[in-house]
XYZ file of C-alpha atoms in Angstrom:
689
model
C -156.180 153.242 48.129
C -152.920 155.137 47.591
C -151.351 157.733 49.894
C -152.623 161.338 49.736
C -151.176 163.394 46.877
C -151.810 167.135 46.614
C -152.617 168.244 43.064
C -152.481 171.686 41.467
C -153.470 172.319 37.846
C -152.977 175.217 35.463
C -154.157 175.664 31.861
C -152.031 177.843 29.574
C -152.676 179.223 26.092
C -150.440 176.835 24.134
C -149.636 173.090 23.928
C -146.774 172.017 26.185
C -143.956 169.666 25.189
C -141.227 170.091 27.830
C -140.756 170.887 31.530
C -138.044 171.049 34.176
C -137.681 172.223 37.799
C -135.054 174.585 39.114
C -132.512 172.152 40.648
C -131.851 174.503 43.560
C -135.400 175.634 44.272
C -138.414 173.398 43.714
C -140.744 176.406 43.966
C -140.060 177.222 40.311
C -140.989 175.185 37.247
C -140.122 175.997 33.649
C -142.387 174.758 30.817
C -142.290 175.320 27.068
C -144.131 174.542 23.852
C -146.210 176.249 21.197
C -147.999 175.876 17.907
C -144.949 175.975 15.653
C -144.094 178.243 12.772
C -146.896 180.892 12.449
C -149.646 178.983 10.653
C -151.687 177.843 13.644
C -152.315 181.140 15.375
C -150.916 179.635 18.593
C -147.773 181.292 19.902
C -144.494 179.681 20.936
C -143.679 180.365 24.569
C -141.679 179.509 27.664
C -143.409 180.043 31.026
C -141.963 180.277 34.528
C -144.472 178.814 37.009
C -144.761 179.418 40.737
C -145.146 175.937 42.266
C -144.597 176.869 45.900
C -148.181 176.114 46.966
C -149.502 172.559 47.080
C -153.066 173.358 46.057
C -152.499 176.037 43.404
C -149.861 177.011 40.846
C -149.602 180.254 38.881
C -147.653 181.980 36.121
C -144.732 184.184 37.123
C -143.231 185.078 33.745
C -144.355 184.161 30.228
C -141.846 184.606 27.405
C -143.217 185.073 23.892
C -140.972 183.568 21.248
C -140.958 184.268 17.525
C -143.886 182.830 15.576
C -141.621 182.576 12.533
C -139.708 179.786 14.271
C -140.652 176.356 15.549
C -142.080 175.550 18.979
C -140.053 174.516 22.013
C -139.438 170.768 21.613
C -137.126 170.161 24.590
C -136.019 172.070 27.678
C -133.560 171.707 30.576
C -132.608 174.001 33.475
C -128.833 174.328 33.804
C -128.349 176.354 36.979
C -129.900 179.036 39.118
C -129.146 181.753 41.640
C -131.390 183.615 44.052
C -132.266 186.092 41.314
C -132.343 184.101 38.066
C -132.355 180.748 36.295
C -130.419 179.641 33.197
C -131.893 177.118 30.779
C -131.245 175.432 27.422
C -134.010 174.772 24.908
C -134.445 173.088 21.551
C -136.065 175.490 19.061
C -135.692 175.161 15.301
C -135.277 178.258 13.187
C -137.669 179.071 10.374
C -138.236 176.659 7.520
C -136.620 179.156 5.164
C -133.401 179.234 7.203
C -133.362 175.456 7.461
C -133.614 175.057 3.698
C -130.714 177.486 3.427
C -128.650 175.173 5.631
C -128.876 177.296 8.777
C -130.650 175.872 11.809
C -129.627 177.372 15.149
C -131.597 174.816 17.140
C -129.894 175.149 20.553
C -130.841 178.226 22.572
C -129.701 179.399 25.994
C -131.519 182.038 28.032
C -131.713 183.542 31.506
C -134.922 184.459 33.332
C -135.146 186.747 36.357
C -136.952 185.568 39.492
C -139.431 187.658 41.489
C -137.876 189.588 44.396
C -138.092 186.774 46.964
C -135.486 184.867 48.833
C -134.519 181.403 47.681
C -136.690 178.700 49.215
C -139.489 180.975 50.430
C -143.091 180.243 49.518
C -144.399 182.719 46.980
C -148.031 183.780 46.985
C -149.792 184.678 43.742
C -151.603 187.410 45.718
C -148.299 189.120 46.494
C -148.312 192.614 44.908
C -144.667 192.346 43.890
C -145.335 189.044 42.137
C -148.414 190.384 40.356
C -146.538 193.415 39.066
C -143.355 191.518 38.257
C -142.813 191.378 34.500
C -139.403 189.722 34.580
C -136.516 190.251 32.231
C -135.369 187.572 29.845
C -131.859 187.555 28.423
C -130.969 185.510 25.347
C -127.505 184.159 26.028
C -126.913 182.641 22.643
C -127.922 180.219 19.929
C -125.949 177.609 17.999
C -126.172 174.866 15.438
C -124.407 171.784 16.792
C -125.846 168.998 14.629
C -124.168 167.925 11.437
C -126.049 169.630 8.572
C -128.724 167.421 7.055
C -128.199 166.123 3.523
C -131.888 165.313 2.994
C -133.885 167.183 0.380
C -136.453 168.146 3.017
C -134.880 169.544 6.160
C -136.835 168.129 9.115
C -134.120 167.572 11.736
C -135.001 168.993 15.148
C -133.591 168.866 18.686
C -135.618 166.029 20.139
C -133.777 165.697 23.472
C -131.966 168.139 25.759
C -130.369 166.601 28.850
C -127.955 168.059 31.426
C -125.998 166.455 34.214
C -126.956 167.504 37.724
C -125.034 170.595 38.891
C -122.199 169.719 41.271
C -119.194 171.626 42.497
C -118.049 174.728 40.668
C -114.835 172.991 39.621
C -116.409 169.787 38.320
C -118.174 171.183 35.258
C -121.554 170.296 33.790
C -122.068 168.154 30.725
C -124.972 168.574 28.327
C -126.316 166.265 25.626
C -128.681 166.867 22.733
C -130.067 164.313 20.258
C -131.576 164.615 16.791
C -135.071 163.779 15.661
C -136.143 163.014 12.050
C -132.526 163.172 10.878
C -131.254 160.972 8.021
C -128.313 159.987 10.242
C -128.977 160.097 13.967
C -126.560 161.963 16.204
C -125.896 162.697 19.894
C -123.778 165.776 20.662
C -122.070 166.353 24.037
C -121.225 169.940 25.060
C -119.924 171.876 28.048
C -122.965 173.380 29.774
C -120.959 175.550 32.163
C -120.381 178.293 29.588
C -122.626 181.345 29.589
C -123.694 180.687 26.023
C -123.018 178.521 22.992
C -120.015 180.447 21.771
C -116.656 179.117 20.639
C -115.539 175.511 20.261
C -117.670 174.131 23.094
C -118.710 170.850 21.442
C -116.968 168.088 23.348
C -117.927 165.018 21.306
C -120.209 163.755 18.557
C -121.720 160.284 18.676
C -122.880 159.133 15.258
C -125.714 156.590 15.423
C -125.784 155.566 11.772
C -128.285 155.821 8.971
C -131.900 155.529 10.049
C -130.981 155.307 13.737
C -132.170 157.764 16.385
C -131.670 158.109 20.123
C -134.985 157.533 21.893
C -133.522 158.934 25.124
C -130.249 160.130 26.683
C -129.068 160.433 30.284
C -125.912 161.688 32.005
C -124.540 160.936 35.468
C -121.641 162.783 37.096
C -119.164 160.454 38.800
C -117.813 162.967 41.317
C -120.277 161.981 44.046
C -119.668 158.252 43.509
C -115.886 158.010 43.186
C -114.597 161.586 43.437
C -113.743 161.827 39.731
C -114.170 165.552 39.080
C -115.328 166.302 35.559
C -115.979 162.612 34.807
C -119.326 161.434 33.483
C -121.048 158.349 32.213
C -123.425 158.781 29.275
C -126.189 156.343 28.324
C -128.516 156.479 25.346
C -130.948 154.033 23.819
C -132.078 153.320 20.289
C -135.129 151.191 19.591
C -133.397 147.891 20.412
C -130.008 148.730 21.996
C -128.524 150.410 25.074
C -125.232 152.255 24.523
C -122.791 153.346 27.237
C -119.687 155.521 27.226
C -117.491 157.357 29.733
C -116.313 160.908 29.239
C -114.053 163.404 31.013
C -114.147 167.156 30.447
C -110.525 167.476 31.560
C -108.920 164.733 29.513
C -111.261 165.009 26.523
C -110.508 161.434 25.592
C -112.081 160.054 22.389
C -115.532 158.644 22.923
C -115.951 154.954 22.232
C -119.603 154.040 22.906
C -120.302 150.358 23.230
C -123.464 148.316 23.192
C -124.210 147.358 26.778
C -127.384 145.446 25.945
C -129.289 144.439 22.807
C -132.881 143.255 22.985
C -133.003 139.646 21.678
C -135.712 138.226 19.454
C -138.399 136.274 21.333
C -137.552 132.583 21.682
C -139.927 130.023 20.204
C -141.846 132.664 18.278
C -142.135 133.127 14.549
C -142.651 136.859 15.017
C -139.729 139.191 14.390
C -141.242 141.922 16.569
C -139.223 142.965 19.604
C -139.987 145.304 22.491
C -138.730 148.842 21.880
C -136.852 151.013 24.360
C -138.609 154.281 25.140
C -136.398 155.769 27.893
C -133.218 155.145 29.854
C -132.095 156.540 33.226
C -128.817 156.083 35.106
C -129.604 155.107 38.701
C -125.928 154.642 39.547
C -122.847 154.255 37.364
C -123.532 150.491 37.220
C -127.335 150.336 37.393
C -129.743 151.564 34.685
C -133.525 151.773 34.519
C -135.111 151.085 31.138
C -138.647 151.813 29.948
C -139.765 149.439 27.213
C -142.925 149.152 25.112
C -144.054 145.707 23.971
C -144.891 144.988 20.316
C -148.387 145.740 18.982
C -149.234 147.980 21.962
C -149.507 145.026 24.322
C -148.176 146.869 27.379
C -145.037 148.378 28.882
C -142.363 147.280 31.362
C -139.746 148.814 33.633
C -136.476 146.862 33.501
C -133.295 147.162 35.562
C -129.928 146.615 33.896
C -126.701 146.002 35.831
C -123.391 146.957 34.198
C -120.230 144.952 34.643
C -116.821 146.712 34.902
C -116.482 146.113 31.159
C -119.824 147.943 30.618
C -121.694 144.811 29.565
C -125.293 144.730 30.780
C -127.390 142.055 32.425
C -131.143 142.366 33.101
C -131.802 141.954 36.835
C -135.593 142.228 37.014
C -138.681 143.578 35.263
C -141.835 145.281 36.504
C -144.946 145.365 34.317
C -147.133 148.448 34.280
C -150.840 148.036 34.908
C -152.930 146.419 32.154
C -154.602 149.683 31.164
C -151.314 151.013 29.754
C -150.828 149.807 26.171
C -147.675 151.915 25.749
C -145.658 154.363 27.855
C -144.866 157.916 26.753
C -142.512 159.376 29.385
C -140.225 158.475 32.304
C -138.713 160.520 35.121
C -136.497 159.430 38.022
C -135.426 161.260 41.186
C -132.747 160.215 43.656
C -133.565 160.656 47.362
C -130.063 160.937 48.836
C -129.025 160.204 52.412
C -127.176 162.857 54.477
C -124.117 160.606 54.649
C -122.949 157.473 52.811
C -125.551 154.756 53.241
C -125.723 151.078 52.341
C -129.111 151.485 50.685
C -130.743 154.163 48.578
C -134.177 154.972 47.146
C -135.294 156.491 43.859
C -138.737 157.810 42.964
C -139.895 156.697 39.507
C -142.774 158.129 37.445
C -144.098 156.616 34.204
C -146.732 158.216 31.947
C -149.006 155.948 29.926
C -150.941 156.483 26.728
C -154.128 156.254 28.847
C -153.207 159.605 30.493
C -152.267 157.891 33.746
C -149.117 158.326 35.837
C -147.698 155.336 37.710
C -145.496 156.314 40.638
C -143.023 153.684 41.879
C -140.229 153.470 44.436
C -136.952 151.686 43.730
C -135.124 150.544 46.875
C -131.649 149.204 46.112
C -128.128 148.784 47.530
C -125.954 151.835 47.064
C -123.206 149.702 45.502
C -123.141 146.456 43.531
C -124.074 143.669 43.718
C -127.724 144.666 43.361
C -129.297 141.393 44.428
C -131.913 142.866 46.764
C -133.692 145.283 44.419
C -137.284 146.141 45.151
C -139.655 148.022 42.811
C -143.003 148.885 44.416
C -146.019 150.763 43.108
C -146.582 153.795 45.313
C -149.671 155.335 43.734
C -151.517 155.302 40.402
C -152.784 158.697 39.225
C -155.502 158.269 36.577
C -156.854 160.712 33.973
C -154.955 163.725 35.244
C -154.814 165.428 31.830
C -157.442 165.725 29.077
C -154.978 164.539 26.430
C -151.589 162.882 25.865
C -148.898 163.503 28.505
C -145.786 164.914 26.822
C -143.295 165.275 29.688
C -142.610 164.359 33.315
C -140.195 166.117 35.658
C -139.350 165.539 39.333
C -138.087 168.336 41.510
C -134.547 167.921 42.796
C -134.501 166.801 46.445
C -131.776 168.252 48.646
C -131.476 166.601 52.038
C -131.975 169.168 54.833
C -128.915 170.090 56.838
C -130.812 171.187 59.964
C -131.193 168.837 62.952
C -133.957 166.279 62.679
C -135.994 167.736 65.547
C -136.323 171.120 63.838
C -136.606 169.905 60.239
C -139.872 170.993 58.598
C -141.898 168.469 56.568
C -140.187 167.491 53.338
C -141.929 167.090 49.982
C -141.191 165.817 46.501
C -142.892 167.405 43.490
C -143.759 165.869 40.132
C -144.723 168.026 37.146
C -146.476 166.760 34.008
C -147.540 168.540 30.819
C -149.854 167.704 27.927
C -150.705 168.802 24.396
C -154.015 170.056 25.845
C -152.209 173.150 27.313
C -152.320 171.748 30.878
C -149.592 171.539 33.484
C -150.111 169.667 36.768
C -147.870 169.586 39.829
C -148.283 166.740 42.320
C -146.825 167.258 45.800
C -146.005 164.102 47.787
C -144.829 163.976 51.400
C -141.528 162.304 52.233
C -141.079 160.297 55.427
C -137.908 159.948 57.524
C -136.464 156.428 57.560
C -135.582 155.088 60.001
C -137.474 157.237 62.473
C -135.234 159.954 63.926
C -133.537 158.883 67.154
C -130.194 159.063 68.916
C -129.414 155.530 67.764
C -130.057 156.343 64.089
C -128.532 159.753 63.310
C -128.289 158.953 59.564
C -131.990 159.249 58.893
C -132.829 159.577 55.214
C -136.055 160.752 53.587
C -137.967 158.294 51.421
C -141.198 158.330 49.474
C -142.192 154.932 50.869
C -140.702 153.122 53.846
C -138.794 150.071 52.608
C -140.486 146.778 53.395
C -139.034 143.281 53.227
C -137.145 142.280 50.098
C -138.746 140.099 47.447
C -136.709 137.115 48.655
C -138.015 137.609 52.191
C -141.572 138.030 50.903
C -141.275 134.833 48.865
C -139.914 132.913 51.859
C -142.697 134.227 54.077
C -145.336 133.295 51.481
C -143.953 129.753 51.178
C -143.915 129.300 54.956
C -147.463 130.604 55.337
C -148.704 128.419 52.471
C -147.094 125.342 54.006
C -148.618 126.214 57.394
C -152.111 126.618 55.936
C -151.835 123.362 53.983
C -150.547 121.549 57.074
C -153.381 122.837 59.253
C -155.906 121.931 56.586
C -154.527 118.410 56.343
C -154.554 118.075 60.154
C -158.203 119.118 60.444
C -159.199 116.873 57.549
C -157.433 113.883 59.112
C -159.072 114.582 62.476
C -162.520 114.873 60.872
C -162.092 111.618 58.976
C -160.887 109.837 62.105
C -163.907 111.030 64.075
C -166.238 109.742 61.361
C -164.356 106.464 61.072
C -163.009 106.993 57.559
C -159.328 106.446 58.421
C -157.291 104.664 61.100
C -156.834 106.598 64.353
C -153.385 108.154 63.935
C -154.169 111.329 65.874
C -156.665 109.950 68.373
C -159.107 112.680 67.401
C -162.080 110.789 68.864
C -160.760 111.559 72.340
C -160.766 115.307 71.648
C -164.572 115.580 71.748
C -167.135 115.212 74.499
C -169.479 112.236 74.228
C -172.398 114.424 73.141
C -170.440 116.153 70.405
C -168.883 112.865 69.331
C -172.301 111.224 68.947
C -173.451 114.145 66.790
C -170.359 114.238 64.570
C -169.306 110.599 64.450
C -171.962 109.380 61.976
C -171.040 106.727 59.404
C -168.633 108.165 56.848
C -169.974 106.240 53.836
C -173.148 104.687 52.486
C -175.485 106.789 54.615
C -178.347 106.997 52.136
C -177.884 103.420 50.936
C -177.861 102.062 54.477
C -181.016 104.002 55.266
C -182.793 102.527 52.252
C -181.547 98.939 52.601
C -182.095 98.500 56.324
C -185.474 100.260 56.593
C -188.900 98.763 55.897
C -190.828 101.579 54.248
C -194.115 99.711 53.675
C -195.104 97.713 56.743
C -198.553 97.042 55.182
C -197.175 95.386 52.029
C -197.774 91.729 51.228
C -195.376 88.880 51.961
C -195.072 88.086 48.275
C -193.973 91.653 47.424
C -191.267 91.573 50.064
C -190.104 88.140 48.948
C -189.983 89.195 45.275
C -187.959 92.335 45.963
C -185.575 90.423 48.213
C -185.047 87.802 45.508
C -184.355 90.502 42.884
C -181.841 92.136 45.160
C -180.148 88.829 45.873
C -179.806 88.068 42.166
C -178.173 91.432 41.542
C -175.477 90.955 44.165
C -174.624 87.273 43.476
C -171.601 88.281 41.362
C -170.194 90.849 43.809
C -166.803 89.905 45.247
C -166.690 90.282 48.988
C -163.011 90.968 49.455
C -163.830 93.470 52.176
C -166.851 94.160 54.340
C -167.355 97.772 53.231
C -166.982 97.140 49.473
C -169.488 94.282 49.658
C -172.034 96.421 51.515
C -171.636 99.298 49.055
C -172.274 97.022 46.068
C -175.345 95.561 47.778
C -176.783 99.000 48.456
C -176.278 100.333 44.899
C -177.589 97.241 43.121
C -180.550 96.758 45.458
C -181.709 100.361 45.020
C -181.612 100.195 41.205
C -183.472 96.856 41.149
C -186.326 97.676 43.541
C -186.946 101.339 42.698
C -190.581 100.566 41.803
C -191.211 98.268 44.749
C -193.146 99.429 47.810
C -190.812 97.895 50.389
C -187.201 97.073 50.920
C -186.176 93.889 52.617
C -183.598 93.799 55.357
C -182.110 90.408 54.600
C -179.762 88.979 51.992
C -177.778 85.962 50.988
C -174.818 84.701 53.013
C -172.340 86.506 50.767
C -174.116 89.804 51.230
C -174.606 89.265 54.948
C -171.033 90.020 55.869
C -172.141 93.034 57.921
C -170.633 93.702 61.291
C -173.169 93.556 64.174
C -171.847 96.781 65.744
C -172.101 98.602 62.422
C -175.616 97.292 61.797
C -176.752 98.462 65.221
C -175.155 101.880 64.734
C -176.692 102.424 61.298
C -180.156 101.343 62.368
C -180.018 103.565 65.429
C -178.957 106.551 63.267
C -181.556 106.133 60.522
C -184.677 105.087 62.419
C -187.376 107.740 62.853
C -187.736 108.781 66.511
C -191.086 110.566 66.031
C -193.114 107.699 67.499
C -193.350 106.603 71.108
C -193.056 102.897 70.243
C -190.165 100.969 71.817
C -186.919 100.665 69.913
C -186.744 97.598 67.600
C -184.682 94.597 68.644
C -182.046 92.965 66.488
C -182.799 89.299 65.771
C -180.322 86.786 64.342
C -181.448 83.390 63.027
C -179.531 80.412 61.720
C -181.017 78.519 58.803
C -181.052 74.733 58.762
C -178.334 74.847 56.087
C -176.091 76.950 58.337
C -176.805 80.383 56.776
C -177.364 83.369 59.072
C -180.159 85.941 58.666
C -180.513 89.237 60.522
C -183.282 91.807 60.918
C -184.999 94.267 63.245
C -188.385 93.597 64.883
C -190.590 95.393 67.346
C -190.488 93.783 70.775
C -194.133 92.606 70.404
C -193.203 90.701 67.228
C -190.199 88.881 68.756
C -191.436 85.493 70.048
C -189.478 84.889 73.195
C -189.192 81.344 74.395
C -186.984 78.538 75.478
C -185.280 78.030 72.182
C -187.878 75.793 70.409
C -188.678 76.122 66.754
C -189.886 79.629 65.936
C -188.781 80.962 69.304
C -185.940 83.415 70.049
C -183.824 84.049 73.120
C -181.784 86.999 74.361
C -178.062 86.526 74.487
C -178.229 86.795 78.261
C -180.667 83.817 78.352
C -178.502 81.456 76.282
C -176.477 78.804 78.105
C -172.740 78.537 77.764
C -172.861 75.870 75.064
C -175.322 77.868 72.950
C -173.266 81.022 73.326
C -170.091 79.278 72.166
C -171.955 77.799 69.174
C -173.350 81.224 68.188
C -169.973 82.929 68.584
C -168.431 80.370 66.240
C -171.186 80.928 63.641
C -170.906 84.717 63.880
C -167.131 84.558 63.435
C -167.476 82.359 60.383
C -170.029 84.779 58.926
C -167.707 87.739 59.612
C -170.321 89.484 61.791
C -168.402 89.453 65.032
C -164.793 89.272 66.238
C -163.447 87.849 69.472
C -161.597 91.035 70.388
C -164.898 92.932 70.473
C -166.082 90.960 73.470
C -169.596 89.807 74.273
C -170.873 93.241 75.304
C -171.956 93.999 71.772
C -174.141 90.840 71.725
C -176.125 91.760 74.782
C -179.759 92.531 74.005
C -179.628 90.673 70.662
C -182.194 87.911 70.089
C -181.044 84.566 68.650
C -183.240 81.900 67.008
C -183.016 78.870 64.672
C -185.556 79.226 61.857
C -185.824 82.078 59.307
C -189.576 81.726 58.895
C -190.136 84.282 61.586
C -189.409 86.998 59.033
C -192.477 86.208 57.023
C -194.677 85.928 60.115
C -193.563 89.185 61.637
C -192.830 91.420 58.620
C -196.148 93.306 58.945
C -195.024 94.649 62.293
C -191.447 95.413 61.233
C -190.233 98.995 61.185
C -187.065 100.931 60.283
């Protein structure tokens, strides 16, 4: 969820195409538009709007223009005083005058303000405001474009852009650009004059046949390097960015050069390239570009760094959200610091074809190199207008000069207009950064507090990812050690209490197979059935290589289960090759898988040696184990064997791979030992899992 944004909306009587704030007073907004030359019944107008209140905006003055002329296509506020505002607008003359070769498309006018002091909030309920009719003065009109040679005269003033007002001695440069002209043109003029009279055209930039400027921007260089009257001008065509420098004092010839040309996509057969929609000068060596992808596949914000020779290099790109198929407008506002600062922030607004407004912040170094740029989405405003957004305009932010303790809350305003007669003003709070204190007197106001740079975020993400992976691997290794799946590198078995260890440390593999192979599920079955199933299982595992104890047991379990699936019992014996099961493991598995629901005593493990030297093993109830002095058919506990018998059995168990010397004799205690395997057949009816 984005930060709170106050919204005020007003619906006028005509479609709107242009807007601009008073650069000295963000309480006033100028908008213009209309229905064109008198065939629609909709008038052509310019309206001064009171935007001093966050929740409501209202009309102050509405200027009716001639219905015999075209609508207002572009608009820019040049300067203002406490009593009035001066603006330039693009308005074509009548079609008849255009066909006669006369099109005074550039107009200048002055509007009076209501009788209120500069900077004060104006209420629409104020009697003076309600009764104020305002006086509008037409300062002049002029035709600055080269006359069109086309049979049908359709050229109009598509763009009107002015540099930000600075000192009285530095001058103000204006730029206008053609639309629908056979040969595109950008004209630079001195905007400090009271009207378009005399030889005030400073330069003409010819774009060539079929070329048009999609956007133009101007930046005064006085604040950056103290060059009074010096400017840098940038304009974009569909696929190129052009840059030139200009001075009002020297009036040197303009030599625009291509700073950047959009290349064709690599590895693609398509000749389609992204098209530039807008350009803005962030600093004299950093530009922001708005670009639409081919086939309405989305839009991107791109940042271009200029070298001293005015050659551009793309630094980074930021894609707009997927709902935007193409962008229609761009506006940028600088949030200056009270004194020279190492870093600076710009507010950026982009309008999409889906009637949304994406609001970003651009945090960047004040001077090159611009390696630590950061573009962040601040808020996404959806469906603010009923139809296509035609213009965006930020208010001009002037850093307060009062002490921080007594400074009132600061706000930034964003105006947008649409062809559906609507104008909306969004008011967003600014925050001081860093927080005001005695240690940081150079507090600046920002739309969003700067966070870590992208490089720092990437480093943090890599470190956190490595930490998570490392912890995951550690826990997995500990778990496998506890269950006996890997060698004990960490000694994880010692981390648990005996009770928890006994619950967790179950065999890691072959649990179901071991349960099936070493359990007798049909104690009432016949001897012949048991013998037949055991023989079938033995035949299936004859060809299994016993390179290791666990692989041999796994093969036995899988093959035995598939062979005796229809049998009613599973035998717990096998051939010598399949008998390479460790005694400790056999005891552990049988203890884990036996059913403790009965009160009968736990079965005993019995080991017999065949006359041919083979060893058989099984589990019997104590009542079925015939205990005796070692005669045929009798068994004896390990504790009852004499030394010679113990040594003989240890040798046989070692040879069979069922016991190792380093395990000691403790594991053999309680195990019964005999000589003849026939006891299995005699006692199988009483055997249990």
